């Protein structure tokens, strides 16, 4: 149960008072024995200047592991502040809500909302992916829990006990290609609009790319949202795993691997300290530090050394900017080797060519499906009439619904339709079905796990469908910024296997439930 003498929320306190904060990420393993993590917590609590905020992962890397709920109490008992990661990959929306109630019961306030890595090997084989809610929808759930979620108990309407979570999100600023990077940034704005109060970045080793994130946020009017830069201390073996895609979404170059092969721990800690010094000087809210096998003393070494380096990090820029060949940058380069945040956006310079299927599908939608079209009005009225007068979904077997069956064949043949019955192809500009071509079946933009060449984290033989969607939107003359302003609700599984066009015309699908959000810049600072 929540502790009556619960320690202060050091994360929220530091961010609200603009104190530079160093947090630690602990990766719990596949065992209920967490001796190393316990030792870290004890040493942090015993040190007067030790780490005060500890982030606990949720089955990272797609592998079985001890969940954060099992370790949170130990952190709280030692007077420290936990950040509980919550990923949507292994549990549906009911499970995620239940876990949040459990975390609230324990007194946990800080939640880092994640979509989660693709599943790896589990007991008896590869686990079933879930991804019922992605990171955006988890943040939406956190916001709903502030007022209490309404539900029915027999004839009565009741609410869950309100709980004010301090929700955060992740963004990957290190993407090499324009579509990957821009969709990451647009999804970041969507996360902030939905309710993210702080941001932690993916790990990476290019300070110019990292600082572009801060410059972009300032340009978009959300520079007040605190960003903690991920400072990860890799070994050469882990760096090789990252480069091979075994750790999703990481950009690691051969040059870094070569350096790591000749380095000892003190040199690796020095690189981390250099980055901490840089992000502190550049106005980041803090550093989120992690690394396999690091002790609390190693963390303190990084922090102390960063303080000694101070502003001298600018004299060692070659150690902080490890660029990829032909890497996309959002801003032109400035005189200090970083980007010029006052320069023009470099995205969207070359317009792709729209596919025939996109043009045809849009034409059909405008003239036969959209609410203002004759066919949309004509069939919509009749389907709704049959739906209200029929029993047990008998309307789905009637003439008007049967007339729409060829539409399913068309979508399957041209867009890869998976028959979810809750279609959002108009939102995706008919570039392809994210239920079919996205391993995680995401509806609100990409995860951060795409590879350096833009292919899928889990299916490297396929391009990330959200990169295709970005180019498809631009080809159709649509502004991909819309993906930062429209919240698509979770998939309605009652519609699974039914005719999507009939559902649209009958008003049953997600179309009327989409939420057009105010731009993230208009959110009141610190507000919900």
PDB file of N, CA, C and O in Angstrom, residues 361-425:
ATOM      1  N   UNK A 361      -7.879   5.455 -54.555  1.00  0.00           N
ATOM      2  CA  UNK A 361      -8.547   5.247 -53.265  1.00  0.00           C
ATOM      3  C   UNK A 361      -9.103   6.555 -52.718  1.00  0.00           C
ATOM      4  O   UNK A 361     -10.218   6.586 -52.168  1.00  0.00           O
ATOM      5  N   UNK A 362      -8.362   7.616 -52.868  1.00  0.00           N
ATOM      6  CA  UNK A 362      -8.851   8.913 -52.396  1.00  0.00           C
ATOM      7  C   UNK A 362     -10.069   9.364 -53.192  1.00  0.00           C
ATOM      8  O   UNK A 362     -11.027   9.901 -52.626  1.00  0.00           O
ATOM      9  N   UNK A 363     -10.038   9.127 -54.497  1.00  0.00           N
ATOM     10  CA  UNK A 363     -11.176   9.486 -55.347  1.00  0.00           C
ATOM     11  C   UNK A 363     -12.423   8.725 -54.909  1.00  0.00           C
ATOM     12  O   UNK A 363     -13.507   9.309 -54.767  1.00  0.00           O
ATOM     13  N   UNK A 364     -12.256   7.424 -54.689  1.00  0.00           N
ATOM     14  CA  UNK A 364     -13.395   6.602 -54.263  1.00  0.00           C
ATOM     15  C   UNK A 364     -13.920   7.077 -52.919  1.00  0.00           C
ATOM     16  O   UNK A 364     -15.140   7.168 -52.700  1.00  0.00           O
ATOM     17  N   UNK A 365     -13.003   7.401 -52.006  1.00  0.00           N
ATOM     18  CA  UNK A 365     -13.422   7.857 -50.682  1.00  0.00           C
ATOM     19  C   UNK A 365     -14.224   9.157 -50.771  1.00  0.00           C
ATOM     20  O   UNK A 365     -15.291   9.291 -50.159  1.00  0.00           O
ATOM     21  N   UNK A 366     -13.713  10.093 -51.532  1.00  0.00           N
ATOM     22  CA  UNK A 366     -14.376  11.395 -51.632  1.00  0.00           C
ATOM     23  C   UNK A 366     -15.770  11.298 -52.244  1.00  0.00           C
ATOM     24  O   UNK A 366     -16.693  11.999 -51.823  1.00  0.00           O
ATOM     25  N   UNK A 367     -15.924  10.402 -53.226  1.00  0.00           N
ATOM     26  CA  UNK A 367     -17.173  10.372 -53.989  1.00  0.00           C
ATOM     27  C   UNK A 367     -18.146   9.279 -53.558  1.00  0.00           C
ATOM     28  O   UNK A 367     -19.337   9.344 -53.912  1.00  0.00           O
ATOM     29  N   UNK A 368     -17.674   8.291 -52.790  1.00  0.00           N
ATOM     30  CA  UNK A 368     -18.566   7.176 -52.451  1.00  0.00           C
ATOM     31  C   UNK A 368     -18.614   6.834 -50.957  1.00  0.00           C
ATOM     32  O   UNK A 368     -19.477   6.063 -50.549  1.00  0.00           O
ATOM     33  N   UNK A 369     -17.688   7.387 -50.157  1.00  0.00           N
ATOM     34  CA  UNK A 369     -17.628   6.999 -48.751  1.00  0.00           C
ATOM     35  C   UNK A 369     -17.830   8.189 -47.815  1.00  0.00           C
ATOM     36  O   UNK A 369     -18.543   8.092 -46.812  1.00  0.00           O
ATOM     37  N   UNK A 370     -17.198   9.313 -48.122  1.00  0.00           N
ATOM     38  CA  UNK A 370     -17.249  10.487 -47.246  1.00  0.00           C
ATOM     39  C   UNK A 370     -18.689  10.886 -46.940  1.00  0.00           C
ATOM     40  O   UNK A 370     -19.595  10.692 -47.760  1.00  0.00           O
ATOM     41  N   UNK A 371     -18.879  11.449 -45.739  1.00  0.00           N
ATOM     42  CA  UNK A 371     -20.228  11.790 -45.279  1.00  0.00           C
ATOM     43  C   UNK A 371     -20.957  12.728 -46.243  1.00  0.00           C
ATOM     44  O   UNK A 371     -22.162  12.640 -46.419  1.00  0.00           O
ATOM     45  N   UNK A 372     -20.222  13.620 -46.874  1.00  0.00           N
ATOM     46  CA  UNK A 372     -20.865  14.579 -47.774  1.00  0.00           C
ATOM     47  C   UNK A 372     -21.188  14.021 -49.140  1.00  0.00           C
ATOM     48  O   UNK A 372     -21.888  14.665 -49.929  1.00  0.00           O
ATOM     49  N   UNK A 373     -20.707  12.834 -49.457  1.00  0.00           N
ATOM     50  CA  UNK A 373     -20.945  12.248 -50.779  1.00  0.00           C
ATOM     51  C   UNK A 373     -22.365  11.687 -50.864  1.00  0.00           C
ATOM     52  O   UNK A 373     -22.966  11.327 -49.849  1.00  0.00           O
ATOM     53  N   UNK A 374     -22.869  11.561 -52.098  1.00  0.00           N
ATOM     54  CA  UNK A 374     -24.225  11.009 -52.282  1.00  0.00           C
ATOM     55  C   UNK A 374     -24.299   9.570 -51.770  1.00  0.00           C
ATOM     56  O   UNK A 374     -25.222   9.204 -51.034  1.00  0.00           O
ATOM     57  N   UNK A 375     -23.313   8.757 -52.156  1.00  0.00           N
ATOM     58  CA  UNK A 375     -23.329   7.356 -51.736  1.00  0.00           C
ATOM     59  C   UNK A 375     -23.195   7.243 -50.223  1.00  0.00           C
ATOM     60  O   UNK A 375     -23.833   6.389 -49.596  1.00  0.00           O
ATOM     61  N   UNK A 376     -22.350   8.098 -49.632  1.00  0.00           N
ATOM     62  CA  UNK A 376     -22.178   8.058 -48.188  1.00  0.00           C
ATOM     63  C   UNK A 376     -23.474   8.366 -47.458  1.00  0.00           C
ATOM     64  O   UNK A 376     -23.828   7.698 -46.476  1.00  0.00           O
ATOM     65  N   UNK A 377     -24.219   9.375 -47.944  1.00  0.00           N
ATOM     66  CA  UNK A 377     -25.492   9.729 -47.311  1.00  0.00           C
ATOM     67  C   UNK A 377     -26.543   8.640 -47.556  1.00  0.00           C
ATOM     68  O   UNK A 377     -27.266   8.237 -46.645  1.00  0.00           O
ATOM     69  N   UNK A 378     -26.599   8.173 -48.801  1.00  0.00           N
ATOM     70  CA  UNK A 378     -27.628   7.202 -49.184  1.00  0.00           C
ATOM     71  C   UNK A 378     -27.452   5.887 -48.418  1.00  0.00           C
ATOM     72  O   UNK A 378     -28.391   5.395 -47.777  1.00  0.00           O
ATOM     73  N   UNK A 379     -26.265   5.325 -48.485  1.00  0.00           N
ATOM     74  CA  UNK A 379     -26.030   4.045 -47.819  1.00  0.00           C
ATOM     75  C   UNK A 379     -25.977   4.200 -46.303  1.00  0.00           C
ATOM     76  O   UNK A 379     -26.403   3.301 -45.563  1.00  0.00           O
ATOM     77  N   UNK A 380     -25.435   5.331 -45.833  1.00  0.00           N
ATOM     78  CA  UNK A 380     -25.346   5.541 -44.392  1.00  0.00           C
ATOM     79  C   UNK A 380     -26.714   5.505 -43.730  1.00  0.00           C
ATOM     80  O   UNK A 380     -26.897   4.873 -42.684  1.00  0.00           O
ATOM     81  N   UNK A 381     -27.704   6.196 -44.332  1.00  0.00           N
ATOM     82  CA  UNK A 381     -29.053   6.211 -43.759  1.00  0.00           C
ATOM     83  C   UNK A 381     -29.639   4.805 -43.698  1.00  0.00           C
ATOM     84  O   UNK A 381     -30.224   4.402 -42.691  1.00  0.00           O
ATOM     85  N   UNK A 382     -29.467   4.046 -44.764  1.00  0.00           N
ATOM     86  CA  UNK A 382     -30.070   2.716 -44.817  1.00  0.00           C
ATOM     87  C   UNK A 382     -29.382   1.730 -43.874  1.00  0.00           C
ATOM     88  O   UNK A 382     -30.042   0.912 -43.242  1.00  0.00           O
ATOM     89  N   UNK A 383     -28.059   1.833 -43.779  1.00  0.00           N
ATOM     90  CA  UNK A 383     -27.350   0.944 -42.857  1.00  0.00           C
ATOM     91  C   UNK A 383     -27.706   1.245 -41.409  1.00  0.00           C
ATOM     92  O   UNK A 383     -27.905   0.337 -40.596  1.00  0.00           O
ATOM     93  N   UNK A 384     -27.822   2.523 -41.078  1.00  0.00           N
ATOM     94  CA  UNK A 384     -28.179   2.894 -39.703  1.00  0.00           C
ATOM     95  C   UNK A 384     -29.600   2.466 -39.375  1.00  0.00           C
ATOM     96  O   UNK A 384     -29.889   2.021 -38.250  1.00  0.00           O
ATOM     97  N   UNK A 385     -30.513   2.592 -40.360  1.00  0.00           N
ATOM     98  CA  UNK A 385     -31.893   2.148 -40.135  1.00  0.00           C
ATOM     99  C   UNK A 385     -31.941   0.648 -39.874  1.00  0.00           C
ATOM    100  O   UNK A 385     -32.612   0.187 -38.937  1.00  0.00           O
ATOM    101  N   UNK A 386     -31.249  -0.141 -40.707  1.00  0.00           N
ATOM    102  CA  UNK A 386     -31.231  -1.587 -40.534  1.00  0.00           C
ATOM    103  C   UNK A 386     -30.561  -1.981 -39.218  1.00  0.00           C
ATOM    104  O   UNK A 386     -30.963  -2.938 -38.560  1.00  0.00           O
ATOM    105  N   UNK A 387     -29.525  -1.212 -38.842  1.00  0.00           N
ATOM    106  CA  UNK A 387     -28.783  -1.524 -37.620  1.00  0.00           C
ATOM    107  C   UNK A 387     -29.667  -1.335 -36.387  1.00  0.00           C
ATOM    108  O   UNK A 387     -29.598  -2.110 -35.433  1.00  0.00           O
ATOM    109  N   UNK A 388     -30.513  -0.307 -36.403  1.00  0.00           N
ATOM    110  CA  UNK A 388     -31.349  -0.022 -35.234  1.00  0.00           C
ATOM    111  C   UNK A 388     -32.587  -0.912 -35.177  1.00  0.00           C
ATOM    112  O   UNK A 388     -33.108  -1.165 -34.086  1.00  0.00           O
ATOM    113  N   UNK A 389     -33.051  -1.382 -36.322  1.00  0.00           N
ATOM    114  CA  UNK A 389     -34.267  -2.204 -36.328  1.00  0.00           C
ATOM    115  C   UNK A 389     -33.969  -3.696 -36.307  1.00  0.00           C
ATOM    116  O   UNK A 389     -34.810  -4.485 -35.899  1.00  0.00           O
ATOM    117  N   UNK A 390     -32.750  -4.086 -36.726  1.00  0.00           N
ATOM    118  CA  UNK A 390     -32.405  -5.498 -36.749  1.00  0.00           C
ATOM    119  C   UNK A 390     -31.949  -5.996 -35.382  1.00  0.00           C
ATOM    120  O   UNK A 390     -31.730  -5.225 -34.454  1.00  0.00           O
ATOM    121  N   UNK A 391     -31.820  -7.306 -35.278  1.00  0.00           N
ATOM    122  CA  UNK A 391     -31.376  -7.926 -34.019  1.00  0.00           C
ATOM    123  C   UNK A 391     -30.148  -8.778 -34.280  1.00  0.00           C
ATOM    124  O   UNK A 391     -29.987  -9.362 -35.357  1.00  0.00           O
ATOM    125  N   UNK A 392     -29.255  -8.812 -33.273  1.00  0.00           N
ATOM    126  CA  UNK A 392     -28.084  -9.687 -33.326  1.00  0.00           C
ATOM    127  C   UNK A 392     -27.241  -9.498 -34.589  1.00  0.00           C
ATOM    128  O   UNK A 392     -26.836 -10.453 -35.248  1.00  0.00           O
ATOM    129  N   UNK A 393     -27.010  -8.238 -34.953  1.00  0.00           N
ATOM    130  CA  UNK A 393     -26.183  -7.924 -36.118  1.00  0.00           C
ATOM    131  C   UNK A 393     -26.735  -8.472 -37.422  1.00  0.00           C
ATOM    132  O   UNK A 393     -25.987  -8.708 -38.377  1.00  0.00           O
ATOM    133  N   UNK A 394     -28.041  -8.684 -37.481  1.00  0.00           N
ATOM    134  CA  UNK A 394     -28.632  -9.221 -38.717  1.00  0.00           C
ATOM    135  C   UNK A 394     -28.450  -8.248 -39.882  1.00  0.00           C
ATOM    136  O   UNK A 394     -28.440  -8.665 -41.045  1.00  0.00           O
ATOM    137  N   UNK A 395     -28.275  -6.954 -39.577  1.00  0.00           N
ATOM    138  CA  UNK A 395     -28.107  -5.966 -40.640  1.00  0.00           C
ATOM    139  C   UNK A 395     -26.870  -6.238 -41.485  1.00  0.00           C
ATOM    140  O   UNK A 395     -26.804  -5.864 -42.650  1.00  0.00           O
ATOM    141  N   UNK A 396     -25.882  -6.924 -40.888  1.00  0.00           N
ATOM    142  CA  UNK A 396     -24.655  -7.216 -41.629  1.00  0.00           C
ATOM    143  C   UNK A 396     -24.880  -8.238 -42.740  1.00  0.00           C
ATOM    144  O   UNK A 396     -24.042  -8.393 -43.624  1.00  0.00           O
ATOM    145  N   UNK A 397     -26.003  -8.924 -42.681  1.00  0.00           N
ATOM    146  CA  UNK A 397     -26.306  -9.920 -43.718  1.00  0.00           C
ATOM    147  C   UNK A 397     -27.338  -9.403 -44.717  1.00  0.00           C
ATOM    148  O   UNK A 397     -27.775 -10.135 -45.603  1.00  0.00           O
ATOM    149  N   UNK A 398     -27.713  -8.151 -44.562  1.00  0.00           N
ATOM    150  CA  UNK A 398     -28.711  -7.567 -45.446  1.00  0.00           C
ATOM    151  C   UNK A 398     -28.114  -7.091 -46.766  1.00  0.00           C
ATOM    152  O   UNK A 398     -26.887  -7.101 -46.973  1.00  0.00           O
ATOM    153  N   UNK A 399     -28.990  -6.637 -47.643  1.00  0.00           N
ATOM    154  CA  UNK A 399     -28.597  -6.254 -48.997  1.00  0.00           C
ATOM    155  C   UNK A 399     -27.565  -5.128 -49.002  1.00  0.00           C
ATOM    156  O   UNK A 399     -26.554  -5.204 -49.709  1.00  0.00           O
ATOM    157  N   UNK A 400     -27.813  -4.072 -48.222  1.00  0.00           N
ATOM    158  CA  UNK A 400     -26.954  -2.904 -48.307  1.00  0.00           C
ATOM    159  C   UNK A 400     -25.536  -3.209 -47.843  1.00  0.00           C
ATOM    160  O   UNK A 400     -24.568  -2.712 -48.426  1.00  0.00           O
ATOM    161  N   UNK A 401     -25.444  -4.007 -46.826  1.00  0.00           N
ATOM    162  CA  UNK A 401     -24.104  -4.379 -46.332  1.00  0.00           C
ATOM    163  C   UNK A 401     -23.416  -5.308 -47.330  1.00  0.00           C
ATOM    164  O   UNK A 401     -22.204  -5.192 -47.573  1.00  0.00           O
ATOM    165  N   UNK A 402     -24.167  -6.218 -47.912  1.00  0.00           N
ATOM    166  CA  UNK A 402     -23.583  -7.151 -48.872  1.00  0.00           C
ATOM    167  C   UNK A 402     -23.071  -6.429 -50.121  1.00  0.00           C
ATOM    168  O   UNK A 402     -22.075  -6.853 -50.733  1.00  0.00           O
ATOM    169  N   UNK A 403     -23.722  -5.331 -50.490  1.00  0.00           N
ATOM    170  CA  UNK A 403     -23.274  -4.565 -51.651  1.00  0.00           C
ATOM    171  C   UNK A 403     -21.860  -3.996 -51.452  1.00  0.00           C
ATOM    172  O   UNK A 403     -21.164  -3.684 -52.425  1.00  0.00           O
ATOM    173  N   UNK A 404     -21.446  -3.861 -50.197  1.00  0.00           N
ATOM    174  CA  UNK A 404     -20.145  -3.274 -49.893  1.00  0.00           C
ATOM    175  C   UNK A 404     -19.032  -4.312 -49.766  1.00  0.00           C
ATOM    176  O   UNK A 404     -17.878  -3.950 -49.519  1.00  0.00           O
ATOM    177  N   UNK A 405     -19.347  -5.577 -49.923  1.00  0.00           N
ATOM    178  CA  UNK A 405     -18.322  -6.622 -49.763  1.00  0.00           C
ATOM    179  C   UNK A 405     -17.146  -6.476 -50.731  1.00  0.00           C
ATOM    180  O   UNK A 405     -16.004  -6.739 -50.358  1.00  0.00           O
ATOM    181  N   UNK A 406     -17.360  -6.064 -51.985  1.00  0.00           N
ATOM    182  CA  UNK A 406     -16.208  -5.898 -52.884  1.00  0.00           C
ATOM    183  C   UNK A 406     -15.164  -4.910 -52.357  1.00  0.00           C
ATOM    184  O   UNK A 406     -13.997  -4.981 -52.725  1.00  0.00           O
ATOM    185  N   UNK A 407     -15.589  -3.988 -51.499  1.00  0.00           N
ATOM    186  CA  UNK A 407     -14.631  -3.019 -50.959  1.00  0.00           C
ATOM    187  C   UNK A 407     -13.558  -3.711 -50.122  1.00  0.00           C
ATOM    188  O   UNK A 407     -12.403  -3.283 -50.094  1.00  0.00           O
ATOM    189  N   UNK A 408     -13.926  -4.783 -49.436  1.00  0.00           N
ATOM    190  CA  UNK A 408     -12.955  -5.536 -48.646  1.00  0.00           C
ATOM    191  C   UNK A 408     -11.922  -6.191 -49.550  1.00  0.00           C
ATOM    192  O   UNK A 408     -10.713  -6.188 -49.255  1.00  0.00           O
ATOM    193  N   UNK A 409     -12.381  -6.752 -50.651  1.00  0.00           N
ATOM    194  CA  UNK A 409     -11.458  -7.390 -51.598  1.00  0.00           C
ATOM    195  C   UNK A 409     -10.492  -6.351 -52.170  1.00  0.00           C
ATOM    196  O   UNK A 409      -9.299  -6.631 -52.342  1.00  0.00           O
ATOM    197  N   UNK A 410     -11.013  -5.156 -52.459  1.00  0.00           N
ATOM    198  CA  UNK A 410     -10.159  -4.095 -53.003  1.00  0.00           C
ATOM    199  C   UNK A 410      -9.081  -3.700 -52.002  1.00  0.00           C
ATOM    200  O   UNK A 410      -7.902  -3.586 -52.344  1.00  0.00           O
ATOM    201  N   UNK A 411      -9.479  -3.489 -50.750  1.00  0.00           N
ATOM    202  CA  UNK A 411      -8.499  -3.068 -49.737  1.00  0.00           C
ATOM    203  C   UNK A 411      -7.449  -4.141 -49.491  1.00  0.00           C
ATOM    204  O   UNK A 411      -6.271  -3.844 -49.281  1.00  0.00           O
ATOM    205  N   UNK A 412      -7.861  -5.384 -49.502  1.00  0.00           N
ATOM    206  CA  UNK A 412      -6.893  -6.472 -49.309  1.00  0.00           C
ATOM    207  C   UNK A 412      -5.906  -6.546 -50.467  1.00  0.00           C
ATOM    208  O   UNK A 412      -4.709  -6.748 -50.259  1.00  0.00           O
ATOM    209  N   UNK A 413      -6.400  -6.348 -51.670  1.00  0.00           N
ATOM    210  CA  UNK A 413      -5.549  -6.474 -52.852  1.00  0.00           C
ATOM    211  C   UNK A 413      -4.592  -5.296 -53.009  1.00  0.00           C
ATOM    212  O   UNK A 413      -3.466  -5.467 -53.488  1.00  0.00           O
ATOM    213  N   UNK A 414      -5.029  -4.099 -52.604  1.00  0.00           N
ATOM    214  CA  UNK A 414      -4.222  -2.911 -52.874  1.00  0.00           C
ATOM    215  C   UNK A 414      -3.493  -2.356 -51.662  1.00  0.00           C
ATOM    216  O   UNK A 414      -2.422  -1.762 -51.796  1.00  0.00           O
ATOM    217  N   UNK A 415      -4.067  -2.513 -50.466  1.00  0.00           N
ATOM    218  CA  UNK A 415      -3.517  -1.869 -49.273  1.00  0.00           C
ATOM    219  C   UNK A 415      -3.041  -2.860 -48.214  1.00  0.00           C
ATOM    220  O   UNK A 415      -2.471  -2.455 -47.205  1.00  0.00           O
ATOM    221  N   UNK A 416      -3.301  -4.160 -48.450  1.00  0.00           N
ATOM    222  CA  UNK A 416      -2.901  -5.151 -47.459  1.00  0.00           C
ATOM    223  C   UNK A 416      -3.837  -5.208 -46.274  1.00  0.00           C
ATOM    224  O   UNK A 416      -3.408  -5.506 -45.152  1.00  0.00           O
ATOM    225  N   UNK A 417      -5.120  -4.919 -46.484  1.00  0.00           N
ATOM    226  CA  UNK A 417      -6.106  -4.873 -45.417  1.00  0.00           C
ATOM    227  C   UNK A 417      -6.095  -6.155 -44.585  1.00  0.00           C
ATOM    228  O   UNK A 417      -6.028  -7.264 -45.119  1.00  0.00           O
ATOM    229  N   UNK A 418      -6.184  -5.994 -43.268  1.00  0.00           N
ATOM    230  CA  UNK A 418      -6.192  -7.123 -42.344  1.00  0.00           C
ATOM    231  C   UNK A 418      -7.584  -7.403 -41.786  1.00  0.00           C
ATOM    232  O   UNK A 418      -7.755  -8.216 -40.883  1.00  0.00           O
ATOM    233  N   UNK A 419      -8.580  -6.686 -42.284  1.00  0.00           N
ATOM    234  CA  UNK A 419      -9.968  -6.858 -41.863  1.00  0.00           C
ATOM    235  C   UNK A 419     -10.164  -6.573 -40.377  1.00  0.00           C
ATOM    236  O   UNK A 419     -10.861  -7.300 -39.677  1.00  0.00           O
ATOM    237  N   UNK A 420      -9.549  -5.489 -39.899  1.00  0.00           N
ATOM    238  CA  UNK A 420      -9.770  -5.112 -38.496  1.00  0.00           C
ATOM    239  C   UNK A 420     -11.151  -4.497 -38.319  1.00  0.00           C
ATOM    240  O   UNK A 420     -11.652  -4.425 -37.200  1.00  0.00           O
ATOM    241  N   UNK A 421     -11.763  -4.016 -39.415  1.00  0.00           N
ATOM    242  CA  UNK A 421     -13.088  -3.423 -39.342  1.00  0.00           C
ATOM    243  C   UNK A 421     -13.093  -2.009 -38.787  1.00  0.00           C
ATOM    244  O   UNK A 421     -14.151  -1.390 -38.677  1.00  0.00           O
ATOM    245  N   UNK A 422     -11.923  -1.500 -38.412  1.00  0.00           N
ATOM    246  CA  UNK A 422     -11.814  -0.175 -37.792  1.00  0.00           C
ATOM    247  C   UNK A 422     -10.763   0.631 -38.557  1.00  0.00           C
ATOM    248  O   UNK A 422      -9.766   1.074 -37.998  1.00  0.00           O
ATOM    249  N   UNK A 423     -11.008   0.828 -39.832  1.00  0.00           N
ATOM    250  CA  UNK A 423     -10.005   1.310 -40.788  1.00  0.00           C
ATOM    251  C   UNK A 423      -9.641   2.779 -40.574  1.00  0.00           C
ATOM    252  O   UNK A 423     -10.466   3.599 -40.198  1.00  0.00           O
ATOM    253  N   UNK A 424      -8.371   3.091 -40.832  1.00  0.00           N
ATOM    254  CA  UNK A 424      -7.903   4.481 -40.786  1.00  0.00           C
ATOM    255  C   UNK A 424      -7.105   4.829 -42.035  1.00  0.00           C
ATOM    256  O   UNK A 424      -6.225   5.679 -42.012  1.00  0.00           O
ATOM    257  N   UNK A 425      -7.432   4.192 -43.170  1.00  0.00           N
ATOM    258  CA  UNK A 425      -6.684   4.425 -44.395  1.00  0.00           C
ATOM    259  C   UNK A 425      -6.763   5.872 -44.874  1.00  0.00           C
ATOM    260  O   UNK A 425      -5.807   6.392 -45.436  1.00  0.00           O
TER     261      UNK A 425
END
